[in-house]
mmCIF file of C-alpha atoms and ligand atoms in Angstrom:
data_model
loop_
_atom_site.group_PDB
_atom_site.id
_atom_site.type_symbol
_atom_site.label_atom_id
_atom_site.label_comp_id
_atom_site.label_asym_id
_atom_site.label_seq_id
_atom_site.Cartn_x
_atom_site.Cartn_y
_atom_site.Cartn_z
ATOM 1 C CA MET A 1 0.000 0.000 0.000
ATOM 2 C CA THR A 2 1.289 3.431 -0.862
ATOM 3 C CA GLN A 3 2.707 5.736 1.782
ATOM 4 C CA LEU A 4 0.492 8.711 2.608
ATOM 5 C CA SER A 5 1.815 12.260 2.264
ATOM 6 C CA ASP A 6 3.798 13.939 5.009
ATOM 7 C CA ARG A 7 1.197 16.665 4.753
ATOM 8 C CA VAL A 8 -1.612 14.517 6.085
ATOM 9 C CA LEU A 9 0.581 12.406 8.359
ATOM 10 C CA ASN A 10 1.838 15.521 10.116
ATOM 11 C CA MET A 11 -1.611 17.001 10.501
ATOM 12 C CA ALA A 12 -3.552 16.666 13.749
ATOM 13 C CA THR A 13 -7.077 15.291 13.573
ATOM 14 C CA SER A 14 -9.635 17.968 14.461
ATOM 15 C CA ALA A 15 -10.047 17.405 18.203
ATOM 16 C CA THR A 16 -13.584 18.769 18.276
ATOM 17 C CA LEU A 17 -14.743 16.453 15.515
ATOM 18 C CA ALA A 18 -12.775 13.506 16.942
ATOM 19 C CA MET A 19 -14.368 13.902 20.363
ATOM 20 C CA ALA A 20 -17.817 14.231 18.816
ATOM 21 C CA ALA A 21 -17.196 11.024 16.840
ATOM 22 C CA LYS A 22 -16.030 9.218 19.979
ATOM 23 C CA ALA A 23 -19.103 10.374 21.886
ATOM 24 C CA ARG A 24 -21.343 9.171 19.034
ATOM 25 C CA GLU A 25 -19.572 5.795 19.050
ATOM 26 C CA LEU A 26 -20.063 5.347 22.808
ATOM 27 C CA LYS A 27 -23.709 6.367 22.486
ATOM 28 C CA ALA A 28 -24.177 3.747 19.769
ATOM 29 C CA GLU A 29 -22.785 1.173 22.232
ATOM 30 C CA GLY A 30 -25.641 2.137 24.527
ATOM 31 C CA LYS A 31 -23.709 4.428 26.906
ATOM 32 C CA ASP A 32 -25.608 7.476 28.136
ATOM 33 C CA ILE A 33 -23.171 10.139 26.940
ATOM 34 C CA ILE A 34 -23.923 13.865 27.221
ATOM 35 C CA GLY A 35 -22.118 15.554 24.346
ATOM 36 C CA LEU A 36 -20.739 18.951 25.315
ATOM 37 C CA SER A 37 -17.817 18.689 22.927
ATOM 38 C CA LEU A 38 -19.094 20.042 19.643
ATOM 39 C CA GLY A 39 -19.742 23.707 18.977
ATOM 40 C CA GLU A 40 -23.051 23.139 17.344
ATOM 41 C CA PRO A 41 -26.377 24.787 18.215
ATOM 42 C CA ASP A 42 -28.940 22.207 19.315
ATOM 43 C CA PHE A 43 -31.782 24.150 17.671
ATOM 44 C CA ASN A 44 -33.392 23.295 14.370
ATOM 45 C CA THR A 45 -32.781 25.664 11.484
ATOM 46 C CA PRO A 46 -35.640 28.212 11.656
ATOM 47 C CA ASP A 47 -38.640 27.441 9.434
ATOM 48 C CA PHE A 48 -38.388 30.603 7.348
ATOM 49 C CA ILE A 49 -34.937 29.470 6.186
ATOM 50 C CA LYS A 50 -35.994 25.878 5.556
ATOM 51 C CA GLU A 51 -38.904 27.120 3.446
ATOM 52 C CA ALA A 52 -36.526 29.157 1.282
ATOM 53 C CA ALA A 53 -34.479 26.000 0.652
ATOM 54 C CA ILE A 54 -37.561 23.990 -0.277
ATOM 55 C CA GLN A 55 -38.613 26.730 -2.652
ATOM 56 C CA ALA A 56 -35.147 26.716 -4.242
ATOM 57 C CA ILE A 57 -35.383 22.970 -4.861
ATOM 58 C CA ASN A 58 -38.812 23.373 -6.417
ATOM 59 C CA GLU A 59 -37.536 26.220 -8.572
ATOM 60 C CA ASN A 60 -34.829 23.883 -9.887
ATOM 61 C CA TYR A 61 -31.756 25.503 -8.446
ATOM 62 C CA ASN A 62 -29.530 22.585 -9.231
ATOM 63 C CA ALA A 63 -26.689 23.821 -11.434
ATOM 64 C CA TYR A 64 -23.192 24.930 -10.490
ATOM 65 C CA THR A 65 -23.260 28.375 -8.938
ATOM 66 C CA PRO A 66 -20.683 31.096 -9.605
ATOM 67 C CA VAL A 67 -17.517 29.991 -7.770
ATOM 68 C CA ASP A 68 -17.687 32.928 -5.365
ATOM 69 C CA GLY A 69 -21.455 32.699 -4.791
ATOM 70 C CA TYR A 70 -24.747 33.815 -6.348
ATOM 71 C CA VAL A 71 -24.905 37.549 -6.978
ATOM 72 C CA GLU A 72 -28.102 37.739 -4.879
ATOM 73 C CA LEU A 73 -26.279 36.109 -1.990
ATOM 74 C CA LYS A 74 -23.339 38.480 -2.316
ATOM 75 C CA ASP A 75 -25.827 41.345 -2.224
ATOM 76 C CA ALA A 76 -27.449 39.907 0.916
ATOM 77 C CA ILE A 77 -23.981 39.643 2.494
ATOM 78 C CA ILE A 78 -23.206 43.236 1.496
ATOM 79 C CA THR A 79 -26.496 44.325 3.098
ATOM 80 C CA LYS A 80 -25.700 42.320 6.232
ATOM 81 C CA PHE A 81 -22.210 43.826 6.550
ATOM 82 C CA LYS A 82 -23.682 47.335 6.212
ATOM 83 C CA ARG A 83 -26.605 46.728 8.556
ATOM 84 C CA ASP A 84 -24.805 44.817 11.316
ATOM 85 C CA ASN A 85 -21.198 45.988 11.026
ATOM 86 C CA GLN A 86 -21.266 49.350 9.241
ATOM 87 C CA LEU A 87 -18.877 47.876 6.689
ATOM 88 C CA SER A 88 -19.061 48.668 2.979
ATOM 89 C CA TYR A 89 -17.997 45.982 0.543
ATOM 90 C CA GLU A 90 -18.389 45.643 -3.212
ATOM 91 C CA ARG A 91 -19.395 42.370 -4.846
ATOM 92 C CA SER A 92 -15.787 41.841 -5.927
ATOM 93 C CA GLN A 93 -14.777 41.743 -2.243
ATOM 94 C CA ILE A 94 -17.149 38.939 -1.224
ATOM 95 C CA VAL A 95 -16.476 35.197 -1.527
ATOM 96 C CA VAL A 96 -18.971 32.564 -0.394
ATOM 97 C CA SER A 97 -17.427 29.267 0.685
ATOM 98 C CA THR A 98 -18.313 25.847 2.042
ATOM 99 C CA GLY A 99 -18.345 27.035 5.629
ATOM 100 C CA ALA A 100 -16.130 29.569 7.342
ATOM 101 C CA LYS A 101 -13.659 26.718 7.631
ATOM 102 C CA GLN A 102 -13.097 26.707 3.882
ATOM 103 C CA ALA A 103 -12.950 30.498 3.893
ATOM 104 C CA LEU A 104 -10.069 30.264 6.396
ATOM 105 C CA ALA A 105 -8.356 27.530 4.389
ATOM 106 C CA ASN A 106 -8.595 29.705 1.267
ATOM 107 C CA ILE A 107 -7.045 32.672 3.067
ATOM 108 C CA ALA A 108 -4.114 30.604 4.307
ATOM 109 C CA ALA A 109 -3.594 29.093 0.861
ATOM 110 C CA VAL A 110 -3.536 32.434 -0.946
ATOM 111 C CA ILE A 111 -1.424 34.385 1.537
ATOM 112 C CA LEU A 112 1.154 32.037 3.026
ATOM 113 C CA ASN A 113 4.465 30.951 1.612
ATOM 114 C CA GLU A 114 6.712 28.449 3.343
ATOM 115 C CA GLY A 115 7.933 29.755 6.690
ATOM 116 C CA ASP A 116 5.543 32.702 6.896
ATOM 117 C CA GLU A 117 4.341 33.267 10.427
ATOM 118 C CA VAL A 118 0.770 33.637 11.634
ATOM 119 C CA ILE A 119 0.187 35.000 15.114
ATOM 120 C CA LEU A 120 -2.461 33.004 16.974
ATOM 121 C CA PRO A 121 -3.481 34.370 20.377
ATOM 122 C CA CYS A 122 -4.085 31.288 22.561
ATOM 123 C CA PRO A 123 -6.535 29.844 23.084
ATOM 124 C CA TYR A 124 -7.517 29.844 19.412
ATOM 125 C CA TRP A 125 -10.060 27.843 17.473
ATOM 126 C CA VAL A 126 -8.866 24.294 17.001
ATOM 127 C CA SER A 127 -8.356 24.328 13.219
ATOM 128 C CA TYR A 128 -6.364 27.574 12.901
ATOM 129 C CA SER A 129 -3.040 26.004 13.683
ATOM 130 C CA ASP A 130 -3.381 23.023 11.338
ATOM 131 C CA ILE A 131 -4.783 25.115 8.482
ATOM 132 C CA VAL A 132 -1.717 27.340 8.777
ATOM 133 C CA LYS A 133 0.659 24.363 8.907
ATOM 134 C CA LEU A 134 -1.047 22.674 5.975
ATOM 135 C CA ASN A 135 -0.124 25.744 3.953
ATOM 136 C CA GLU A 136 3.515 25.636 5.093
ATOM 137 C CA GLY A 137 3.014 28.533 7.461
ATOM 138 C CA VAL A 138 4.287 28.647 11.025
ATOM 139 C CA PRO A 139 1.722 29.216 13.784
ATOM 140 C CA VAL A 140 3.124 31.550 16.439
ATOM 141 C CA GLU A 141 1.128 30.841 19.560
ATOM 142 C CA VAL A 142 0.900 33.702 22.023
ATOM 143 C CA LYS A 143 -0.286 32.659 25.461
ATOM 144 C CA THR A 144 -2.911 34.854 27.037
ATOM 145 C CA SER A 145 -3.990 34.711 30.639
ATOM 146 C CA ILE A 146 -7.327 33.811 32.166
ATOM 147 C CA ASP A 147 -6.818 36.814 34.438
ATOM 148 C CA ASN A 148 -6.871 39.039 31.354
ATOM 149 C CA ASP A 149 -9.986 37.262 30.066
ATOM 150 C CA PHE A 150 -7.771 35.332 27.609
ATOM 151 C CA LYS A 151 -7.200 38.479 25.539
ATOM 152 C CA LEU A 152 -4.072 39.449 23.647
ATOM 153 C CA THR A 153 -2.441 42.630 24.920
ATOM 154 C CA PRO A 154 -0.766 45.187 22.622
ATOM 155 C CA GLN A 155 2.568 44.408 24.307
ATOM 156 C CA GLN A 156 2.199 40.699 23.569
ATOM 157 C CA LEU A 157 1.314 41.444 19.946
ATOM 158 C CA GLU A 158 4.333 43.720 19.522
ATOM 159 C CA ALA A 159 6.636 41.095 21.028
ATOM 160 C CA ALA A 160 5.338 38.353 18.729
ATOM 161 C CA ILE A 161 5.881 40.248 15.473
ATOM 162 C CA THR A 162 8.943 39.324 13.418
ATOM 163 C CA PRO A 163 9.968 40.124 9.829
ATOM 164 C CA LYS A 164 8.249 36.849 8.867
ATOM 165 C CA THR A 165 4.859 37.755 10.326
ATOM 166 C CA LYS A 166 2.278 37.653 7.577
ATOM 167 C CA MET A 167 -1.016 37.544 9.463
ATOM 168 C CA ILE A 168 -2.771 37.490 12.799
ATOM 169 C CA TRP A 169 -5.901 35.333 13.199
ATOM 170 C CA TYR A 170 -8.349 35.714 16.054
ATOM 171 C CA SER A 171 -12.025 35.129 16.764
ATOM 172 C CA SER A 172 -14.278 37.507 18.704
ATOM 173 C CA PRO A 173 -16.460 36.314 20.324
ATOM 174 C CA CYS A 174 -13.759 33.732 20.845
ATOM 175 C CA ASN A 175 -14.026 30.001 20.418
ATOM 176 C CA PRO A 176 -13.098 28.554 22.942
ATOM 177 C CA SER A 177 -12.889 31.285 25.634
ATOM 178 C CA GLY A 178 -16.069 33.251 24.867
ATOM 179 C CA SER A 179 -14.058 36.474 25.198
ATOM 180 C CA VAL A 180 -15.276 39.507 23.268
ATOM 181 C CA TYR A 181 -12.802 42.235 22.328
ATOM 182 C CA SER A 182 -14.050 45.766 22.997
ATOM 183 C CA LYS A 183 -13.536 48.637 20.569
ATOM 184 C CA GLU A 184 -10.752 50.042 22.764
ATOM 185 C CA GLU A 185 -8.959 46.695 22.948
ATOM 186 C CA LEU A 186 -9.083 46.208 19.184
ATOM 187 C CA ARG A 187 -7.967 49.805 18.622
ATOM 188 C CA ALA A 188 -4.948 49.212 20.865
ATOM 189 C CA LEU A 189 -3.993 46.144 18.784
ATOM 190 C CA ALA A 190 -4.566 48.120 15.573
ATOM 191 C CA ASP A 191 -2.260 50.833 16.906
ATOM 192 C CA VAL A 192 0.560 48.303 17.202
ATOM 193 C CA LEU A 193 -0.104 47.140 13.648
ATOM 194 C CA GLN A 194 0.283 50.697 12.347
ATOM 195 C CA ASN A 195 4.014 50.112 12.274
ATOM 196 C CA TYR A 196 3.598 46.903 10.255
ATOM 197 C CA PRO A 197 1.415 47.796 7.270
ATOM 198 C CA ASP A 198 1.866 44.457 5.494
ATOM 199 C CA ILE A 199 0.403 42.278 8.232
ATOM 200 C CA VAL A 200 -3.062 41.009 7.315
ATOM 201 C CA VAL A 201 -5.671 40.617 10.051
ATOM 202 C CA VAL A 202 -8.151 37.758 9.863
ATOM 203 C CA SER A 203 -11.116 38.618 12.045
ATOM 204 C CA ASP A 204 -13.288 35.547 12.548
ATOM 205 C CA GLU A 205 -16.718 36.861 13.517
ATOM 206 C CA ILE A 206 -18.776 33.699 13.204
ATOM 207 C CA TYR A 207 -20.134 34.128 16.765
ATOM 208 C CA GLU A 208 -20.969 37.794 16.188
ATOM 209 C CA HIS A 209 -24.642 37.467 17.133
ATOM 210 C CA ILE A 210 -24.006 35.216 20.129
ATOM 211 C CA ASN A 211 -22.875 38.125 22.221
ATOM 212 C CA PHE A 212 -24.204 38.796 25.713
ATOM 213 C CA ILE A 213 -22.683 42.221 26.297
ATOM 214 C CA GLY A 214 -24.278 44.010 23.403
ATOM 215 C CA THR A 215 -21.580 45.406 21.167
ATOM 216 C CA HIS A 216 -19.780 43.576 18.426
ATOM 217 C CA VAL A 217 -16.804 45.348 16.900
ATOM 218 C CA SER A 218 -15.200 44.414 13.577
ATOM 219 C CA MET A 219 -11.525 45.197 13.037
ATOM 220 C CA ALA A 220 -12.349 46.418 9.520
ATOM 221 C CA GLN A 221 -14.486 49.193 11.030
ATOM 222 C CA PHE A 222 -11.276 51.093 11.714
ATOM 223 C CA GLU A 223 -10.614 53.004 8.526
ATOM 224 C CA ASP A 224 -6.881 52.419 8.742
ATOM 225 C CA MET A 225 -7.404 48.627 9.079
ATOM 226 C CA TYR A 226 -10.068 48.117 6.415
ATOM 227 C CA ASP A 227 -7.634 47.576 3.535
ATOM 228 C CA ARG A 228 -5.800 44.727 5.236
ATOM 229 C CA THR A 229 -8.495 42.985 7.209
ATOM 230 C CA VAL A 230 -10.365 39.898 6.079
ATOM 231 C CA THR A 231 -13.710 39.633 7.857
ATOM 232 C CA VAL A 232 -14.792 35.999 8.122
ATOM 233 C CA ASN A 233 -18.353 35.072 8.959
ATOM 234 C CA GLY A 234 -20.945 32.384 8.306
ATOM 235 C CA VAL A 235 -24.371 31.089 9.202
ATOM 236 C CA SER A 236 -23.489 27.912 11.120
ATOM 237 C CA LYS A 237 -23.832 29.360 14.592
ATOM 238 C CA ALA A 238 -26.408 32.167 14.771
ATOM 239 C CA PHE A 239 -28.799 30.516 12.326
ATOM 240 C CA ALA A 240 -28.294 26.923 13.536
ATOM 241 C CA MET A 241 -27.109 25.881 10.070
ATOM 242 C CA THR A 242 -23.893 23.960 10.747
ATOM 243 C CA GLY A 243 -24.613 21.216 8.224
ATOM 244 C CA TRP A 244 -25.628 23.596 5.450
ATOM 245 C CA ARG A 245 -21.976 24.611 5.094
ATOM 246 C CA ILE A 246 -22.067 28.287 4.129
ATOM 247 C CA GLY A 247 -19.460 30.793 5.218
ATOM 248 C CA TYR A 248 -18.167 33.964 3.590
ATOM 249 C CA ILE A 249 -15.577 36.713 3.651
ATOM 250 C CA GLY A 250 -15.472 40.433 3.066
ATOM 251 C CA ALA A 251 -11.893 41.224 2.041
ATOM 252 C CA PRO A 252 -9.581 43.499 0.129
ATOM 253 C CA GLU A 253 -10.345 42.793 -3.524
ATOM 254 C CA LYS A 254 -6.933 41.297 -4.248
ATOM 255 C CA ILE A 255 -7.392 38.673 -1.530
ATOM 256 C CA ALA A 256 -11.014 37.963 -2.478
ATOM 257 C CA ARG A 257 -10.058 37.382 -6.110
ATOM 258 C CA ALA A 258 -7.289 35.022 -5.056
ATOM 259 C CA CYS A 259 -9.697 33.048 -2.816
ATOM 260 C CA ASN A 260 -12.106 32.810 -5.723
ATOM 261 C CA LYS A 261 -9.313 31.456 -7.942
ATOM 262 C CA MET A 262 -8.235 28.938 -5.278
ATOM 263 C CA GLN A 263 -11.780 27.729 -4.665
ATOM 264 C CA GLY A 264 -12.339 27.414 -8.409
ATOM 265 C CA GLN A 265 -9.698 24.702 -8.530
ATOM 266 C CA VAL A 266 -10.524 22.964 -5.272
ATOM 267 C CA THR A 267 -14.286 22.863 -4.632
ATOM 268 C CA SER A 268 -16.125 25.232 -7.026
ATOM 269 C CA GLY A 269 -19.058 27.184 -5.616
ATOM 270 C CA ALA A 270 -20.793 26.196 -2.376
ATOM 271 C CA ASN A 271 -24.027 24.185 -2.381
ATOM 272 C CA CYS A 272 -26.716 25.908 -4.470
ATOM 273 C CA ILE A 273 -29.743 25.166 -2.254
ATOM 274 C CA ALA A 274 -27.928 26.245 0.887
ATOM 275 C CA GLN A 275 -26.881 29.485 -0.810
ATOM 276 C CA ARG A 276 -30.497 30.286 -1.751
ATOM 277 C CA ALA A 277 -31.613 29.649 1.830
ATOM 278 C CA VAL A 278 -28.876 31.902 3.203
ATOM 279 C CA ILE A 279 -30.078 34.790 1.014
ATOM 280 C CA THR A 280 -33.325 34.635 3.004
ATOM 281 C CA ALA A 281 -31.509 34.186 6.326
ATOM 282 C CA LEU A 282 -29.268 37.218 5.863
ATOM 283 C CA ASN A 283 -31.926 39.502 4.428
ATOM 284 C CA GLU A 284 -34.010 39.062 7.572
ATOM 285 C CA SER A 285 -33.378 41.054 10.707
ATOM 286 C CA PRO A 286 -31.100 39.265 13.216
ATOM 287 C CA SER A 287 -34.023 39.650 15.642
ATOM 288 C CA ARG A 288 -35.546 36.555 13.974
ATOM 289 C CA VAL A 289 -32.922 34.404 15.710
ATOM 290 C CA GLN A 290 -32.772 36.346 18.965
ATOM 291 C CA PHE A 291 -34.704 33.599 20.785
ATOM 292 C CA MET A 292 -31.680 31.299 20.424
ATOM 293 C CA ILE A 293 -29.303 33.951 21.744
ATOM 294 C CA ASP A 294 -31.621 34.528 24.722
ATOM 295 C CA GLU A 295 -31.594 30.816 25.469
ATOM 296 C CA PHE A 296 -27.770 30.658 25.218
ATOM 297 C CA LYS A 297 -27.606 33.531 27.681
ATOM 298 C CA GLN A 298 -29.699 31.628 30.217
ATOM 299 C CA ARG A 299 -27.578 28.520 29.751
ATOM 300 C CA ARG A 300 -24.443 30.575 30.269
ATOM 301 C CA GLU A 301 -25.699 31.786 33.658
ATOM 302 C CA LEU A 302 -26.702 28.258 34.528
ATOM 303 C CA ILE A 303 -23.420 26.565 33.653
ATOM 304 C CA LEU A 304 -21.226 29.278 35.194
ATOM 305 C CA GLY A 305 -23.199 29.032 38.427
ATOM 306 C CA LEU A 306 -22.913 25.253 38.506
ATOM 307 C CA LEU A 307 -19.208 25.187 37.647
ATOM 308 C CA ASN A 308 -18.418 27.771 40.300
ATOM 309 C CA ASP A 309 -19.645 25.238 42.774
ATOM 310 C CA ILE A 310 -17.021 22.635 41.829
ATOM 311 C CA GLU A 311 -13.596 22.728 43.384
ATOM 312 C CA GLY A 312 -10.751 23.275 40.925
ATOM 313 C CA PHE A 313 -12.748 24.788 38.056
ATOM 314 C CA LYS A 314 -11.542 28.349 37.438
ATOM 315 C CA THR A 315 -13.495 30.188 34.753
ATOM 316 C CA ASN A 316 -13.399 33.557 33.055
ATOM 317 C CA SER A 317 -16.713 35.218 32.353
ATOM 318 C CA PRO A 318 -17.429 34.444 28.693
ATOM 319 C CA GLU A 319 -19.245 37.321 27.011
ATOM 320 C CA GLY A 320 -20.152 35.503 23.817
ATOM 321 C CA ALA A 321 -20.196 32.230 21.838
ATOM 322 C CA PHE A 322 -21.449 29.138 23.727
ATOM 323 C CA TYR A 323 -18.399 27.776 25.486
ATOM 324 C CA VAL A 324 -16.798 27.856 28.890
ATOM 325 C CA PHE A 325 -13.086 27.178 29.102
ATOM 326 C CA PRO A 326 -12.302 26.362 32.718
ATOM 327 C CA ASP A 327 -8.744 26.025 33.961
ATOM 328 C CA ILE A 328 -8.673 22.591 35.598
ATOM 329 C CA SER A 329 -4.917 22.412 36.276
ATOM 330 C CA HIS A 330 -5.821 22.030 39.973
ATOM 331 C CA TYR A 331 -6.279 18.322 39.198
ATOM 332 C CA PHE A 332 -2.889 17.765 37.540
ATOM 333 C CA GLY A 333 -0.780 15.252 39.436
ATOM 334 C CA LYS A 334 -3.839 13.851 41.223
ATOM 335 C CA THR A 335 -5.426 10.444 40.900
ATOM 336 C CA LEU A 336 -9.202 10.440 40.498
ATOM 337 C CA LYS A 337 -11.061 7.124 40.784
ATOM 338 C CA GLY A 338 -7.961 5.279 39.581
ATOM 339 C CA TYR A 339 -7.210 7.670 36.683
ATOM 340 C CA THR A 340 -3.958 9.601 36.889
ATOM 341 C CA ILE A 341 -4.476 13.141 35.622
ATOM 342 C CA GLU A 342 -1.323 14.619 34.109
ATOM 343 C CA ASN A 343 -2.876 17.068 31.675
ATOM 344 C CA ALA A 344 -6.083 18.446 30.171
ATOM 345 C CA THR A 345 -6.417 15.525 27.763
ATOM 346 C CA ASP A 346 -6.340 13.034 30.656
ATOM 347 C CA PHE A 347 -8.959 15.099 32.444
ATOM 348 C CA SER A 348 -11.247 15.307 29.429
ATOM 349 C CA LEU A 349 -10.949 11.535 28.860
ATOM 350 C CA PHE A 350 -11.587 10.934 32.560
ATOM 351 C CA LEU A 351 -14.810 12.951 32.286
ATOM 352 C CA LEU A 352 -15.830 10.925 29.257
ATOM 353 C CA GLU A 353 -15.132 7.555 30.869
ATOM 354 C CA GLU A 354 -16.265 8.296 34.397
ATOM 355 C CA ALA A 355 -18.974 10.966 34.037
ATOM 356 C CA HIS A 356 -20.002 10.094 30.483
ATOM 357 C CA VAL A 357 -19.686 13.753 29.550
ATOM 358 C CA ALA A 358 -17.831 14.698 26.348
ATOM 359 C CA THR A 359 -15.692 17.862 26.476
ATOM 360 C CA VAL A 360 -12.582 18.848 24.509
ATOM 361 C CA THR A 361 -9.031 19.116 25.796
ATOM 362 C CA GLY A 362 -7.609 22.642 25.864
ATOM 363 C CA ILE A 363 -4.429 21.333 24.250
ATOM 364 C CA ALA A 364 -6.284 21.370 20.919
ATOM 365 C CA PHE A 365 -6.834 25.103 21.392
ATOM 366 C CA GLY A 366 -3.266 25.841 22.453
ATOM 367 C CA ASN A 367 -3.949 25.907 26.194
ATOM 368 C CA PRO A 368 -2.875 22.833 28.175
ATOM 369 C CA ASN A 369 -4.520 23.892 31.459
ATOM 370 C CA CYS A 370 -8.121 24.073 30.322
ATOM 371 C CA ILE A 371 -10.940 22.047 28.855
ATOM 372 C CA ARG A 372 -13.689 23.371 26.640
ATOM 373 C CA ILE A 373 -17.304 22.744 27.528
ATOM 374 C CA SER A 374 -19.935 23.655 24.963
ATOM 375 C CA TYR A 375 -23.257 24.724 26.413
ATOM 376 C CA ALA A 376 -25.104 24.356 23.132
ATOM 377 C CA ALA A 377 -27.251 21.764 24.889
ATOM 378 C CA SER A 378 -30.542 21.844 26.785
ATOM 379 C CA GLN A 379 -30.643 23.192 30.347
ATOM 380 C CA GLU A 380 -31.578 19.688 31.554
ATOM 381 C CA GLN A 381 -28.530 18.195 29.830
ATOM 382 C CA ILE A 382 -26.290 20.913 31.218
ATOM 383 C CA MET A 383 -27.555 20.354 34.771
ATOM 384 C CA GLU A 384 -27.151 16.602 34.508
ATOM 385 C CA ALA A 385 -23.691 16.881 32.922
ATOM 386 C CA ILE A 386 -22.348 19.211 35.589
ATOM 387 C CA ARG A 387 -23.897 17.072 38.334
ATOM 388 C CA ARG A 388 -22.031 14.065 36.931
ATOM 389 C CA ILE A 389 -18.774 16.014 36.607
ATOM 390 C CA LYS A 390 -19.079 17.207 40.190
ATOM 391 C CA GLN A 391 -19.669 13.684 41.371
ATOM 392 C CA ALA A 392 -16.760 12.304 39.323
ATOM 393 C CA VAL A 393 -14.209 14.740 40.764
ATOM 394 C CA SER A 394 -15.506 14.652 44.336
HETATM 395 N N1 PMP B 401 -14.423 29.737 13.147
HETATM 396 C C1 PMP B 401 -14.750 29.424 14.398
HETATM 397 C C2 PMP B 401 -14.234 30.274 15.513
HETATM 398 C C3 PMP B 401 -15.548 28.293 14.662
HETATM 399 O O1 PMP B 401 -15.868 27.981 15.904
HETATM 400 C C4 PMP B 401 -15.978 27.504 13.591
HETATM 401 C C5 PMP B 401 -16.726 26.235 13.895
HETATM 402 N N2 PMP B 401 -17.908 26.138 13.337
HETATM 403 C C6 PMP B 401 -15.631 27.890 12.298
HETATM 404 C C7 PMP B 401 -14.844 29.009 12.112
HETATM 405 C C8 PMP B 401 -16.062 27.122 11.091
HETATM 406 O O2 PMP B 401 -17.437 27.236 10.887
HETATM 407 P P1 PMP B 401 -18.187 26.665 9.634
HETATM 408 O O3 PMP B 401 -17.187 26.013 8.757
HETATM 409 O O4 PMP B 401 -19.212 25.729 10.164
HETATM 410 O O5 PMP B 401 -18.814 27.856 8.968
HETATM 411 N N1 LIG B 402 -16.471 24.911 15.299
HETATM 412 C C1 LIG B 402 -17.133 23.895 16.034
HETATM 413 C C2 LIG B 402 -16.337 23.549 17.267
HETATM 414 O O1 LIG B 402 -15.398 24.231 17.573
HETATM 415 C C3 LIG B 402 -17.484 22.738 15.163
HETATM 416 C C4 LIG B 402 -16.461 21.668 14.973
HETATM 417 C C5 LIG B 402 -15.413 21.993 13.992
HETATM 418 O O2 LIG B 402 -15.749 22.468 12.903
HETATM 419 O O3 LIG B 402 -14.280 21.758 14.322
HETATM 420 O O4 LIG B 402 -16.687 22.644 17.964
#
């Protein structure tokens, strides 16, 4: 049998997807697993979006779409960027992709050459590091502290920049920490970047609407950052459309054109029915999905309250997304019910085996002291999961 490429052999498996698969497997064996590993809303896609998809099927939308997306979808994205983010983009600056994940992969592929560095404030979303490496880039992980709400400081950014720095990638609201950068915090980072005009910023805003403090700020809103910021977004999270696979970017035209070219050779345009449905989703007011955000907010209060009651779980106060990222290093070096806990992976596996609760190790997000718990689950499931965790560690 042929030898596989170094590229794939050196790549880590997506830890979020791997844990979700493991949880599914154990469930199929009849174990009562509560899955808090995957960042996936547990709501159904709203009816008004489903109806648009059904209509598109009946209207025979079945052919290849333009590689960078239907014009009507680009226009809906342009409207959305204006309405929600006060950002002005032309059609030539928009590219629709098969999820924000492909949008990110396109960006890495069109910007990185071998050895180029990408600054990743830790914790970062699980796939950033491997997407960068896959494209021969070098992820430069910058540790942030739970005491600073896991946010990158201007001093840390300055210290991480080298002549090889090509980009910085971050998400706000952040997966996995839930941190939301304020306008002042982003401005302070932008001020550092003033001295480095060639560094591109990738602002991953996929959790934009799942924000409990009110204000979402886009890096591209700063006039001096607009021309070198790629704004990444998608419908997976706020619209409960993970499986529909639609994400998009607003970018400097040169980068958008390059992503279009890349996608044209790799996947072609995203799914036609899903694109039609997303036109409807984005043209509606975000208030149509507010009920989900309200529910996430309640779950956040619930899970933070319950976790605070367990010894050795130190949390920040997540202001967005649907994750908590507790520091559980208190348990390192201890033996719990016969399991020796040396690191976050051991702890996460212990919770799976002993409490039958699936979480994800922080190592996958660049932070070895934490685990990620998704609260995109019902309040009953959250209460039961945390009860089991408490019992397992007691
Ligand atoms: N960015 C972040 C921060 C995420 O959590 C995810 C996970 N859904 C993605 C990008 C990719 O989203 P999708 O491909 O489903 O649009
Ligand atoms: N983004 C989600 C997560 O972090 C979905 C899984 C994935 O795409 O990796 O869990």
